[in-house]
Coordinates of C-alpha atoms in Angstrom, one line a residue:
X1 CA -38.7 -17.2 -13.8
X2 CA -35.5 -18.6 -14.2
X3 CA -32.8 -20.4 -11.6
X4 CA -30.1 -18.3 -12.9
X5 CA -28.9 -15.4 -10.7
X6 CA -28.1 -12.5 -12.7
X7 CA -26.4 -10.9 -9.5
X8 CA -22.5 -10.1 -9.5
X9 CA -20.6 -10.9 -6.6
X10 CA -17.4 -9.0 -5.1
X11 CA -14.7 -11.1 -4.3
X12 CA -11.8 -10.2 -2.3
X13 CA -9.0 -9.9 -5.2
X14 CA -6.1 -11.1 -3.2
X15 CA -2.7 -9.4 -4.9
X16 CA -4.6 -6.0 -3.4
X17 CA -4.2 -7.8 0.2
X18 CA -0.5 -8.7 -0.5
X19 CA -0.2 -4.7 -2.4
X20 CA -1.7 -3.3 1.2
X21 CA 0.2 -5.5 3.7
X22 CA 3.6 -4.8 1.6
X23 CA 3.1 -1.2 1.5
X24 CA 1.8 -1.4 5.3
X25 CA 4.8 -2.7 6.1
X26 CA 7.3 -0.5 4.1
X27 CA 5.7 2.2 5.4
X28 CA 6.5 0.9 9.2
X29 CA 10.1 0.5 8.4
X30 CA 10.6 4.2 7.3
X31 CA 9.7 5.2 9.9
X32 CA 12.6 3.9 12.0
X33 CA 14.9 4.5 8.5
X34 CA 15.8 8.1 9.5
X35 CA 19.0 6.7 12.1
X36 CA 19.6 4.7 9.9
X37 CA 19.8 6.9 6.6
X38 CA 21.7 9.6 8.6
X39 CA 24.1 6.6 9.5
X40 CA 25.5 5.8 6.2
X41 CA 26.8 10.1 6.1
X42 CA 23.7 11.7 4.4
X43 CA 22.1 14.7 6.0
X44 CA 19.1 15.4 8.1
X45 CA 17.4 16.9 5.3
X46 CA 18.3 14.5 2.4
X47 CA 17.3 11.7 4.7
X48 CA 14.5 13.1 6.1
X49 CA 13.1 13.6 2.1
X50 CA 14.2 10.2 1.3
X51 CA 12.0 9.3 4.1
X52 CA 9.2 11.3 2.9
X53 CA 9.4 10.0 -0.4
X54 CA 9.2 6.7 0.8
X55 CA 5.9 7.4 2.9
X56 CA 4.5 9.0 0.2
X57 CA 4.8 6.3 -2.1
X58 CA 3.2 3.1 0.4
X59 CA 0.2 6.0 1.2
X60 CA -0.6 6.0 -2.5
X61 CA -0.3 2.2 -3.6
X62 CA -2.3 1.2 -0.3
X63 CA -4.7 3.9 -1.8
X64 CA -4.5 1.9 -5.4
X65 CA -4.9 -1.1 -3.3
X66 CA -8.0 -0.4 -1.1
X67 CA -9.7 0.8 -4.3
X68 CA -8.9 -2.3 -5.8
X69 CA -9.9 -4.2 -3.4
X70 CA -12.8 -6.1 -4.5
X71 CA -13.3 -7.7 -8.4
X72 CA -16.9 -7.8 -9.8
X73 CA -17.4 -11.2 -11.1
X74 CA -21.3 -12.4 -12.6

């Protein structure tokens, strides 16, 4: 037998960590962005989808991100 491990290892692929704590906090920040939004003269409504959009979009990369999350290296 030999002394080489054939194993593969997961190792935490750090731009996925930065991808998930970015989007984290984006998606904190939207939350409070309605006042804010309305404040500049747009609408409930338009604001509130601008909002939405926003959410939407940090929900799916820190999906991408968590399923990236680990690199395979032998």
């Amino acid at each position: 037998m030999s002394d080489e491990s054939t194993e593969t290892v997961a190792v935490l692929n750090t731009t996925s960590v930065v991808g998930i704590a970015v989007c984290f906090v984006l998606a904190v920040a939207a939350l409070f962005a309605l006042p804010t939004v309305q404040s500049r003269g747009v609408s409930f409504d338009t604001a509130f989808w601008i909002v939405s959009a926003v959410e939407l979009v940090t929900a799916l990369g820190i999906a991408y991100f968590v399923l990236n999350l680990h690199e395979e290296r032998g």
